[in-house]
mmCIF file of C-alpha atoms and ligand atoms in Angstrom:
data_model
loop_
_atom_site.group_PDB
_atom_site.id
_atom_site.type_symbol
_atom_site.label_atom_id
_atom_site.label_comp_id
_atom_site.label_asym_id
_atom_site.label_seq_id
_atom_site.Cartn_x
_atom_site.Cartn_y
_atom_site.Cartn_z
ATOM 1 C CA MET X 1 -0.006 -0.288 -0.106
ATOM 2 C CA THR X 2 1.322 2.844 -0.238
ATOM 3 C CA ASP X 3 1.646 6.259 1.739
ATOM 4 C CA LYS X 4 1.002 9.198 0.044
ATOM 5 C CA SER X 5 1.802 11.811 2.540
ATOM 6 C CA ALA X 6 4.378 10.463 3.793
ATOM 7 C CA ILE X 7 5.545 10.741 -0.288
ATOM 8 C CA GLN X 8 4.555 13.763 0.639
ATOM 9 C CA ALA X 9 6.855 14.818 3.436
ATOM 10 C CA LEU X 10 9.830 12.781 0.906
ATOM 11 C CA CYS X 11 9.813 14.406 -1.740
ATOM 12 C CA ALA X 12 7.809 17.975 -1.225
ATOM 13 C CA GLY X 13 6.459 18.104 -4.369
ATOM 14 C CA ARG X 14 9.805 16.954 -6.359
ATOM 15 C CA PRO X 15 10.293 14.782 -9.207
ATOM 16 C CA VAL X 16 11.328 11.108 -9.545
ATOM 17 C CA ALA X 17 13.366 10.872 -12.419
ATOM 18 C CA VAL X 18 13.487 7.577 -14.175
ATOM 19 C CA VAL X 19 16.968 6.896 -15.965
ATOM 20 C CA GLY X 20 16.356 3.754 -18.993
ATOM 21 C CA ALA X 21 12.938 2.970 -19.236
ATOM 22 C CA GLY X 22 13.591 -0.909 -20.409
ATOM 23 C CA LEU X 23 11.737 -3.723 -18.969
ATOM 24 C CA VAL X 24 13.008 -2.320 -15.069
ATOM 25 C CA GLY X 25 12.560 1.443 -15.702
ATOM 26 C CA ALA X 26 9.377 1.096 -17.196
ATOM 27 C CA GLY X 27 7.802 -1.058 -13.530
ATOM 28 C CA TRP X 28 9.956 1.826 -11.372
ATOM 29 C CA ALA X 29 8.159 3.802 -13.111
ATOM 30 C CA ILE X 30 4.847 2.655 -12.562
ATOM 31 C CA VAL X 31 5.195 2.226 -8.574
ATOM 32 C CA PHE X 32 7.136 6.172 -8.186
ATOM 33 C CA ALA X 33 3.936 7.268 -10.329
ATOM 34 C CA ARG X 34 1.271 5.367 -8.590
ATOM 35 C CA ALA X 35 2.296 6.497 -5.049
ATOM 36 C CA GLY X 36 1.306 10.531 -6.752
ATOM 37 C CA ILE X 37 4.710 11.007 -7.665
ATOM 38 C CA ASP X 38 5.344 13.039 -10.559
ATOM 39 C CA VAL X 39 7.837 10.885 -12.611
ATOM 40 C CA LYS X 40 10.346 12.172 -15.571
ATOM 41 C CA MET X 41 10.945 9.493 -17.715
ATOM 42 C CA PHE X 42 14.207 9.201 -19.844
ATOM 43 C CA ASP X 43 16.025 6.822 -21.865
ATOM 44 C CA ALA X 44 19.285 7.376 -24.264
ATOM 45 C CA ASN X 45 17.387 4.952 -27.034
ATOM 46 C CA PRO X 46 13.937 6.949 -27.727
ATOM 47 C CA ASP X 47 11.923 4.665 -29.531
ATOM 48 C CA ILE X 48 12.072 2.639 -25.801
ATOM 49 C CA THR X 49 10.898 5.362 -24.254
ATOM 50 C CA ALA X 50 7.872 5.524 -27.277
ATOM 51 C CA ARG X 51 7.489 1.937 -26.553
ATOM 52 C CA ALA X 52 7.013 2.334 -22.889
ATOM 53 C CA VAL X 53 4.521 4.036 -22.894
ATOM 54 C CA PRO X 54 1.820 2.384 -24.416
ATOM 55 C CA LEU X 55 2.941 -0.720 -22.329
ATOM 56 C CA ILE X 56 2.481 1.462 -19.385
ATOM 57 C CA GLU X 57 -0.930 2.213 -20.273
ATOM 58 C CA ALA X 58 -1.882 -1.324 -20.529
ATOM 59 C CA GLN X 59 -0.065 -2.320 -17.059
ATOM 60 C CA LEU X 60 -1.717 0.263 -15.691
ATOM 61 C CA ALA X 61 -5.583 -1.349 -16.882
ATOM 62 C CA GLY X 62 -4.532 -4.405 -15.634
ATOM 63 C CA LEU X 63 -4.017 -2.974 -11.640
ATOM 64 C CA HIS X 64 -6.811 -1.378 -11.873
ATOM 65 C CA ARG X 65 -8.835 -4.524 -13.393
ATOM 66 C CA TYR X 66 -7.546 -6.463 -9.952
ATOM 67 C CA GLY X 67 -8.270 -3.408 -7.671
ATOM 68 C CA LEU X 68 -4.089 -2.788 -7.360
ATOM 69 C CA ILE X 69 -4.823 1.457 -8.089
ATOM 70 C CA ASP X 70 -6.912 3.209 -6.458
ATOM 71 C CA GLU X 71 -7.375 5.666 -9.148
ATOM 72 C CA ALA X 72 -8.118 6.094 -12.927
ATOM 73 C CA PRO X 73 -5.084 4.451 -14.974
ATOM 74 C CA ALA X 74 -4.714 7.788 -16.985
ATOM 75 C CA ALA X 75 -4.637 9.641 -13.821
ATOM 76 C CA VAL X 76 -1.224 7.807 -12.867
ATOM 77 C CA LEU X 77 -0.319 7.450 -16.884
ATOM 78 C CA ALA X 78 -0.551 11.680 -16.601
ATOM 79 C CA ARG X 79 1.760 11.815 -13.959
ATOM 80 C CA ILE X 80 5.076 10.165 -16.296
ATOM 81 C CA THR X 81 6.184 12.277 -18.686
ATOM 82 C CA PRO X 82 9.050 10.388 -21.650
ATOM 83 C CA VAL X 83 11.574 13.090 -21.112
ATOM 84 C CA ALA X 84 14.464 14.100 -23.741
ATOM 85 C CA THR X 85 17.051 14.452 -22.126
ATOM 86 C CA LEU X 86 19.118 12.909 -19.046
ATOM 87 C CA ALA X 87 19.452 16.647 -17.732
ATOM 88 C CA GLU X 88 15.787 17.475 -18.886
ATOM 89 C CA ALA X 89 15.193 13.829 -16.437
ATOM 90 C CA VAL X 90 16.578 15.131 -13.538
ATOM 91 C CA GLU X 91 16.163 18.660 -12.827
ATOM 92 C CA GLY X 92 14.184 19.402 -10.034
ATOM 93 C CA ALA X 93 13.798 15.560 -9.123
ATOM 94 C CA ALA X 94 15.032 14.399 -5.315
ATOM 95 C CA TYR X 95 15.196 11.224 -6.183
ATOM 96 C CA VAL X 96 16.163 9.421 -9.236
ATOM 97 C CA GLN X 97 15.938 5.822 -10.014
ATOM 98 C CA GLU X 98 18.748 4.311 -12.887
ATOM 99 C CA SER X 99 17.552 1.230 -15.140
ATOM 100 C CA VAL X 100 20.148 0.972 -17.456
ATOM 101 C CA LEU X 101 22.013 -1.923 -18.797
ATOM 102 C CA GLU X 102 23.945 -4.215 -16.112
ATOM 103 C CA ARG X 103 27.546 -3.077 -17.325
ATOM 104 C CA VAL X 104 30.039 -0.722 -14.977
ATOM 105 C CA ASP X 105 31.772 1.321 -17.597
ATOM 106 C CA VAL X 106 27.225 2.195 -18.761
ATOM 107 C CA LYS X 107 26.436 2.599 -15.217
ATOM 108 C CA ARG X 108 29.665 4.539 -13.966
ATOM 109 C CA GLN X 109 29.783 6.841 -17.294
ATOM 110 C CA LEU X 110 25.999 7.820 -16.090
ATOM 111 C CA MET X 111 26.661 8.266 -12.765
ATOM 112 C CA VAL X 112 29.814 11.087 -13.909
ATOM 113 C CA GLU X 113 26.838 12.814 -15.927
ATOM 114 C CA LEU X 114 24.495 12.551 -12.660
ATOM 115 C CA ASP X 115 27.305 13.762 -10.678
ATOM 116 C CA ALA X 116 27.180 16.998 -13.443
ATOM 117 C CA LEU X 117 23.671 17.612 -13.311
ATOM 118 C CA VAL X 118 22.018 17.306 -10.520
ATOM 119 C CA SER X 119 20.933 19.441 -7.567
ATOM 120 C CA SER X 120 23.449 19.486 -4.342
ATOM 121 C CA ASP X 121 20.305 16.717 -2.308
ATOM 122 C CA THR X 122 19.040 14.414 -5.162
ATOM 123 C CA VAL X 123 19.204 10.773 -3.428
ATOM 124 C CA ILE X 124 20.581 8.258 -6.672
ATOM 125 C CA GLY X 125 19.113 4.593 -6.757
ATOM 126 C CA SER X 126 20.794 2.313 -8.870
ATOM 127 C CA SER X 127 18.978 -0.976 -10.652
ATOM 128 C CA THR X 128 21.701 -3.076 -10.654
ATOM 129 C CA SER X 129 21.028 -6.881 -10.504
ATOM 130 C CA GLY X 130 24.599 -7.199 -8.292
ATOM 131 C CA ILE X 131 27.954 -4.896 -9.172
ATOM 132 C CA PRO X 132 27.711 -3.789 -5.909
ATOM 133 C CA GLY X 133 28.595 0.651 -5.614
ATOM 134 C CA SER X 134 32.589 0.551 -5.060
ATOM 135 C CA ALA X 135 32.395 -0.840 -8.907
ATOM 136 C CA PHE X 136 30.642 2.247 -10.369
ATOM 137 C CA ALA X 137 30.146 5.464 -7.684
ATOM 138 C CA LEU X 138 32.788 6.128 -5.740
ATOM 139 C CA GLY X 139 34.779 9.353 -5.515
ATOM 140 C CA LEU X 140 32.394 11.669 -6.911
ATOM 141 C CA SER X 141 29.959 14.054 -5.083
ATOM 142 C CA ILE X 142 27.677 12.210 -5.036
ATOM 143 C CA SER X 143 28.474 9.639 -3.557
ATOM 144 C CA PRO X 144 27.466 9.699 -0.761
ATOM 145 C CA ARG X 145 23.719 10.245 -2.127
ATOM 146 C CA VAL X 146 23.775 7.084 -3.771
ATOM 147 C CA LEU X 147 23.400 3.023 -2.790
ATOM 148 C CA ILE X 148 21.907 0.235 -4.923
ATOM 149 C CA ALA X 149 18.378 -0.334 -4.645
ATOM 150 C CA HIS X 150 17.544 -3.212 -6.336
ATOM 151 C CA PRO X 151 14.120 -4.298 -7.395
ATOM 152 C CA VAL X 152 12.297 -7.770 -8.838
ATOM 153 C CA ASN X 153 11.337 -7.334 -12.755
ATOM 154 C CA PRO X 154 8.473 -6.275 -12.212
ATOM 155 C CA PRO X 155 8.505 -4.023 -9.510
ATOM 156 C CA TYR X 156 5.418 -2.367 -9.775
ATOM 157 C CA LEU X 157 4.488 -5.841 -9.135
ATOM 158 C CA VAL X 158 6.980 -7.424 -6.431
ATOM 159 C CA PRO X 159 7.576 -4.921 -3.097
ATOM 160 C CA VAL X 160 10.817 -6.072 -2.415
ATOM 161 C CA VAL X 161 13.996 -3.883 -2.144
ATOM 162 C CA GLU X 162 17.093 -4.591 -1.775
ATOM 163 C CA LEU X 163 18.716 -1.570 -0.332
ATOM 164 C CA VAL X 164 23.178 -1.346 -0.497
ATOM 165 C CA PRO X 165 25.147 1.733 0.872
ATOM 166 C CA SER X 166 28.338 1.270 -1.071
ATOM 167 C CA PRO X 167 31.566 2.514 1.826
ATOM 168 C CA GLU X 168 30.899 5.846 0.349
ATOM 169 C CA THR X 169 26.867 6.009 1.134
ATOM 170 C CA ALA X 170 25.459 8.599 3.681
ATOM 171 C CA ALA X 171 23.701 6.430 6.224
ATOM 172 C CA ARG X 172 20.533 9.891 5.433
ATOM 173 C CA THR X 173 20.293 7.761 2.182
ATOM 174 C CA THR X 174 19.891 5.074 2.744
ATOM 175 C CA GLU X 175 16.702 6.328 5.701
ATOM 176 C CA PHE X 176 16.085 8.079 2.385
ATOM 177 C CA ALA X 177 15.269 5.112 0.071
ATOM 178 C CA ASP X 178 13.968 3.286 3.056
ATOM 179 C CA ALA X 179 11.674 6.033 3.880
ATOM 180 C CA LEU X 180 10.632 6.054 -0.271
ATOM 181 C CA MET X 181 9.956 2.806 -0.348
ATOM 182 C CA LEU X 182 8.188 1.191 2.437
ATOM 183 C CA ALA X 183 6.019 5.348 1.189
ATOM 184 C CA ALA X 184 5.802 3.849 -2.700
ATOM 185 C CA GLY X 185 4.346 0.165 -1.521
ATOM 186 C CA GLN X 186 7.382 -2.109 -1.778
ATOM 187 C CA THR X 187 9.441 -4.210 0.986
ATOM 188 C CA VAL X 188 13.033 -3.361 2.147
ATOM 189 C CA VAL X 189 15.252 -5.778 2.591
ATOM 190 C CA HIS X 190 18.390 -4.356 3.942
ATOM 191 C CA VAL X 191 22.206 -5.890 2.900
ATOM 192 C CA ARG X 192 24.220 -5.182 5.277
ATOM 193 C CA LYS X 193 27.355 -5.340 3.340
ATOM 194 C CA GLU X 194 28.597 -5.520 -0.661
ATOM 195 C CA ALA X 195 28.555 -8.783 -1.539
ATOM 196 C CA GLU X 196 28.450 -9.806 -5.214
ATOM 197 C CA GLY X 197 24.477 -10.606 -6.996
ATOM 198 C CA PHE X 198 23.526 -8.801 -2.894
ATOM 199 C CA VAL X 199 21.258 -11.629 -1.011
ATOM 200 C CA LEU X 200 18.786 -12.436 -3.871
ATOM 201 C CA ASN X 201 20.064 -12.829 -7.139
ATOM 202 C CA ARG X 202 22.850 -15.077 -5.081
ATOM 203 C CA LEU X 203 20.288 -17.253 -3.624
ATOM 204 C CA GLN X 204 18.961 -17.258 -7.508
ATOM 205 C CA ALA X 205 22.493 -18.362 -8.271
ATOM 206 C CA VAL X 206 22.522 -21.503 -5.870
ATOM 207 C CA LEU X 207 18.747 -22.512 -7.159
ATOM 208 C CA LEU X 208 20.051 -22.128 -10.939
ATOM 209 C CA ARG X 209 23.498 -23.968 -10.744
ATOM 210 C CA GLU X 210 21.872 -26.856 -9.711
ATOM 211 C CA ALA X 211 18.768 -26.602 -11.720
ATOM 212 C CA TRP X 212 22.029 -26.245 -14.751
ATOM 213 C CA ALA X 213 23.166 -29.485 -13.194
ATOM 214 C CA LEU X 214 20.114 -31.938 -13.361
ATOM 215 C CA VAL X 215 19.557 -31.004 -16.380
ATOM 216 C CA GLN X 216 23.374 -31.598 -17.578
ATOM 217 C CA ASP X 217 22.927 -35.049 -15.720
ATOM 218 C CA GLY X 218 20.001 -36.131 -17.356
ATOM 219 C CA VAL X 219 18.164 -36.184 -13.758
ATOM 220 C CA ALA X 220 14.960 -34.246 -15.157
ATOM 221 C CA SER X 221 14.155 -32.055 -17.231
ATOM 222 C CA CYS X 222 14.395 -28.617 -17.472
ATOM 223 C CA GLU X 223 10.111 -28.421 -17.373
ATOM 224 C CA ASP X 224 10.092 -31.055 -14.745
ATOM 225 C CA VAL X 225 12.779 -28.503 -12.853
ATOM 226 C CA ASP X 226 10.553 -25.961 -13.405
ATOM 227 C CA LYS X 227 7.480 -28.333 -11.639
ATOM 228 C CA THR X 228 9.197 -28.882 -9.106
ATOM 229 C CA ILE X 229 9.562 -25.060 -7.483
ATOM 230 C CA ARG X 230 5.630 -24.705 -9.596
ATOM 231 C CA ASP X 231 4.161 -26.648 -7.730
ATOM 232 C CA GLY X 232 6.333 -27.380 -4.830
ATOM 233 C CA LEU X 233 8.762 -25.442 -3.195
ATOM 234 C CA GLY X 234 7.257 -22.061 -4.291
ATOM 235 C CA TRP X 235 4.248 -22.885 -3.587
ATOM 236 C CA ARG X 236 5.551 -22.646 -0.196
ATOM 237 C CA TRP X 237 7.699 -19.311 -0.689
ATOM 238 C CA SER X 238 5.000 -17.248 -1.824
ATOM 239 C CA PHE X 239 4.045 -16.487 1.506
ATOM 240 C CA MET X 240 7.139 -17.502 4.154
ATOM 241 C CA GLY X 241 10.855 -17.662 3.068
ATOM 242 C CA PRO X 242 13.433 -21.182 3.441
ATOM 243 C CA PHE X 243 14.023 -20.282 7.000
ATOM 244 C CA GLU X 244 10.444 -20.383 8.544
ATOM 245 C CA THR X 245 9.863 -23.657 5.591
ATOM 246 C CA ILE X 246 12.241 -25.790 7.682
ATOM 247 C CA ASP X 247 11.554 -24.177 10.834
ATOM 248 C CA LEU X 248 7.885 -25.775 10.660
ATOM 249 C CA ASN X 249 9.120 -28.975 8.594
ATOM 250 C CA ALA X 250 10.410 -30.666 11.969
ATOM 251 C CA PRO X 251 8.670 -31.359 15.336
ATOM 252 C CA GLY X 252 11.127 -29.310 17.395
ATOM 253 C CA GLY X 253 11.935 -27.580 14.306
ATOM 254 C CA VAL X 254 14.911 -25.274 13.009
ATOM 255 C CA ALA X 255 17.360 -27.195 14.948
ATOM 256 C CA ASP X 256 16.097 -30.611 14.650
ATOM 257 C CA TYR X 257 15.749 -29.787 11.159
ATOM 258 C CA ALA X 258 19.281 -29.701 11.441
ATOM 259 C CA VAL X 259 19.869 -33.208 12.656
ATOM 260 C CA ARG X 260 17.580 -34.368 10.760
ATOM 261 C CA LEU X 261 18.644 -33.589 7.435
ATOM 262 C CA GLY X 262 21.188 -31.919 8.179
ATOM 263 C CA PRO X 263 23.945 -35.067 6.748
ATOM 264 C CA LEU X 264 21.717 -35.182 3.603
ATOM 265 C CA TYR X 265 22.675 -31.431 2.965
ATOM 266 C CA GLN X 266 26.170 -31.812 3.238
ATOM 267 C CA ARG X 267 26.517 -34.687 1.048
ATOM 268 C CA ILE X 268 24.310 -32.843 -1.806
ATOM 269 C CA ALA X 269 27.171 -29.212 -1.639
ATOM 270 C CA GLN X 270 29.794 -32.567 -1.283
ATOM 271 C CA SER X 271 28.880 -33.350 -4.756
ATOM 272 C CA ARG X 272 28.582 -30.637 -6.985
ATOM 273 C CA GLN X 273 31.681 -28.024 -7.330
ATOM 274 C CA HIS X 274 29.256 -24.679 -8.236
ATOM 275 C CA ASP X 275 32.292 -22.950 -9.341
ATOM 276 C CA GLY X 276 32.164 -23.912 -12.983
ATOM 277 C CA PRO X 277 30.314 -21.402 -16.160
ATOM 278 C CA TRP X 278 27.848 -21.884 -17.771
ATOM 279 C CA ASP X 279 28.530 -24.593 -19.948
ATOM 280 C CA ALA X 280 28.021 -23.434 -23.448
ATOM 281 C CA ASP X 281 25.983 -26.988 -25.015
ATOM 282 C CA LEU X 282 23.635 -26.950 -22.022
ATOM 283 C CA ILE X 283 22.567 -23.897 -22.200
ATOM 284 C CA ARG X 284 22.246 -24.531 -26.145
ATOM 285 C CA GLN X 285 19.977 -27.711 -24.535
ATOM 286 C CA VAL X 286 17.974 -25.976 -22.355
ATOM 287 C CA GLU X 287 16.989 -23.717 -25.179
ATOM 288 C CA SER X 288 15.397 -25.498 -27.188
ATOM 289 C CA GLN X 289 13.815 -27.612 -24.541
ATOM 290 C CA ARG X 290 12.912 -24.237 -23.465
ATOM 291 C CA ARG X 291 11.904 -23.018 -27.506
ATOM 292 C CA GLU X 292 9.198 -26.898 -27.349
ATOM 293 C CA HIS X 293 7.359 -24.750 -24.375
ATOM 294 C CA LEU X 294 7.217 -21.349 -25.911
ATOM 295 C CA SER X 295 8.274 -19.945 -28.661
ATOM 296 C CA HIS X 296 10.623 -16.728 -29.015
ATOM 297 C CA ALA X 297 7.851 -15.209 -31.054
ATOM 298 C CA ASP X 298 5.010 -15.747 -28.163
ATOM 299 C CA LEU X 299 8.347 -14.545 -25.487
ATOM 300 C CA GLU X 300 5.905 -10.904 -25.119
ATOM 301 C CA ALA X 301 3.104 -12.454 -24.503
ATOM 302 C CA ARG X 302 4.077 -14.821 -21.923
ATOM 303 C CA ARG X 303 5.073 -11.710 -20.172
ATOM 304 C CA ALA X 304 2.220 -10.368 -20.247
ATOM 305 C CA TRP X 305 0.306 -13.774 -18.736
ATOM 306 C CA ARG X 306 3.033 -13.578 -15.937
ATOM 307 C CA ASP X 307 2.105 -10.397 -15.186
ATOM 308 C CA GLU X 308 -1.391 -11.256 -15.279
ATOM 309 C CA ARG X 309 -0.750 -13.896 -12.907
ATOM 310 C CA LEU X 310 1.081 -11.719 -11.022
ATOM 311 C CA MET X 311 -1.903 -9.054 -10.419
ATOM 312 C CA GLN X 312 -3.666 -12.149 -9.954
ATOM 313 C CA PHE X 313 -1.749 -12.541 -6.638
ATOM 314 C CA ALA X 314 -1.122 -9.075 -5.791
ATOM 315 C CA ALA X 315 -4.517 -8.924 -5.348
ATOM 316 C CA SER X 316 -5.383 -12.623 -3.237
ATOM 317 C CA ARG X 317 -2.697 -11.237 -1.083
ATOM 318 C CA GLN X 318 -4.279 -8.112 -0.321
ATOM 319 C CA SER X 319 -7.525 -8.777 0.703
ATOM 320 C CA ARG X 320 -5.775 -11.942 2.841
ATOM 321 C CA GLU X 321 -3.283 -9.256 4.646
ATOM 322 C CA SER X 322 -6.940 -6.883 4.531
ATOM 323 C CA GLN X 323 -8.835 -9.534 6.895
ATOM 324 C CA ALA X 324 -5.661 -10.757 9.494
HETATM 325 N N1 LIG S 1 15.169 -7.603 -16.587
HETATM 326 C C1 LIG S 1 15.357 -8.213 -14.652
HETATM 327 O O1 LIG S 1 14.769 -9.006 -14.098
HETATM 328 C C2 LIG S 1 16.255 -7.445 -13.835
HETATM 329 C C3 LIG S 1 15.836 -7.653 -12.438
HETATM 330 C C4 LIG S 1 16.347 -6.308 -11.691
HETATM 331 C C5 LIG S 1 17.440 -5.466 -12.289
HETATM 332 N N2 LIG S 1 17.726 -5.277 -13.350
HETATM 333 C C6 LIG S 1 18.448 -3.992 -13.467
HETATM 334 O O2 LIG S 1 17.880 -3.626 -14.567
HETATM 335 C C7 LIG S 1 18.624 -2.739 -15.198
HETATM 336 C C8 LIG S 1 17.687 -2.709 -16.755
HETATM 337 O O3 LIG S 1 17.538 -3.661 -16.769
HETATM 338 P P1 LIG S 1 16.016 -4.347 -17.581
HETATM 339 O O4 LIG S 1 16.053 -5.440 -17.894
HETATM 340 O O5 LIG S 1 15.360 -3.019 -17.589
HETATM 341 O O6 LIG S 1 17.671 -3.697 -19.249
HETATM 342 P P2 LIG S 1 16.555 -3.371 -20.995
HETATM 343 O O7 LIG S 1 18.103 -3.605 -21.560
HETATM 344 O O8 LIG S 1 15.562 -3.611 -20.926
HETATM 345 O O9 LIG S 1 16.495 -1.286 -20.352
HETATM 346 C C9 LIG S 1 17.764 -1.059 -20.294
HETATM 347 C C10 LIG S 1 17.834 0.296 -20.626
HETATM 348 O O10 LIG S 1 19.219 1.236 -20.522
HETATM 349 C C11 LIG S 1 18.718 1.677 -21.750
HETATM 350 N N3 LIG S 1 20.160 2.817 -21.797
HETATM 351 C C12 LIG S 1 21.590 2.591 -21.834
HETATM 352 N N4 LIG S 1 22.509 3.562 -21.498
HETATM 353 C C13 LIG S 1 21.911 4.611 -21.259
HETATM 354 C C14 LIG S 1 21.870 5.900 -20.341
HETATM 355 N N5 LIG S 1 23.287 5.964 -20.268
HETATM 356 N N6 LIG S 1 21.060 6.449 -20.546
HETATM 357 C C15 LIG S 1 19.536 6.292 -19.727
HETATM 358 N N7 LIG S 1 19.566 4.718 -21.125
HETATM 359 C C16 LIG S 1 20.042 3.597 -20.995
HETATM 360 C C17 LIG S 1 18.988 0.960 -22.484
HETATM 361 O O11 LIG S 1 18.545 1.599 -23.885
HETATM 362 C C18 LIG S 1 17.615 -0.176 -22.134
HETATM 363 O O12 LIG S 1 16.172 0.814 -22.911
HETATM 364 C C19 LIG S 1 19.808 -3.481 -15.362
HETATM 365 O O13 LIG S 1 20.752 -2.891 -14.093
HETATM 366 C C20 LIG S 1 19.026 -4.920 -14.574
HETATM 367 O O14 LIG S 1 20.291 -5.641 -14.145
HETATM 368 C C21 LIG S 1 16.944 -6.052 -13.577
#
């Protein structure tokens, strides 16, 4: 749920800039606009900005259909202004959310440009999936006001945001981002130390590494690995984490679980060396298995299907939480 009075206190009517309007940037524009903030949206490729607007319009219509926004979609859309330059985007902005390509050089170059453009109190969050701020945000006058604000795609439907300060990030920057994200309806995870991949993608990395290995070893097909999560582990994970899961899965709680099943997990860990690259032949094999289920041409339609399912899920979760 968004808290528009908290937003007002934080931003004082100043806009937010979204820099990079691809999959993630367009989603961020919705997060801020539905919270009542004016958003300036910029992408280095004007075609992407032009494509983002109808996409956002369709996503807002879906949110409205599921009761996930309390205003007409047009009213939220009216707060999002596509702009042609970075300077226009960040002028007077209280906060900048960068969502440009996942490359250190691209992110560093953007930080240098922002250093010359933003107001002296603008806070800057980076959507990077796993690059610590130390790799691209140090040694500039903005550095105390830069931190990682890593979302899950699409950020307007999946609430978690990892906040990761660099060694140069000021405490008040993290406090501002924490308050802004909460007021915008997101859930905040504070990552206390810089670690490549933060928490979310480190967890995902382990799961994906084993998923690739199970297919490579012929233990299961790609579809059966997906089914194991979709119709198995994922059911609980939609409302509880792995520690709570195992705490409930032994009569005496987590310590009892460790006694009963710890040795099994240790043997599994010992059976794997998880430090190799994702194998090219294996990628081809999984690509071919996936394409049997979904053609390239259907990827975009399937993304829309996924978002629709997430909207149904968000609506049912919202109604359960309001009854609790
Ligand atoms: N896709 C995901 O699931 C996901 C999830 C969380 C975080 N992220 C992170 O979000 C960021 C964006 O990822 P994405 O999936 O939206 O990629 P994307 O390719 O869809 O969008 C990136 C956009 O950045 C634009 N761009 C590049 N340089 C720019 C610049 N200097 N100024 C303005 N725009 C510029 C590109 O034109 C492109 O439209 C990455 O850091 C990514 O790791 C992605």
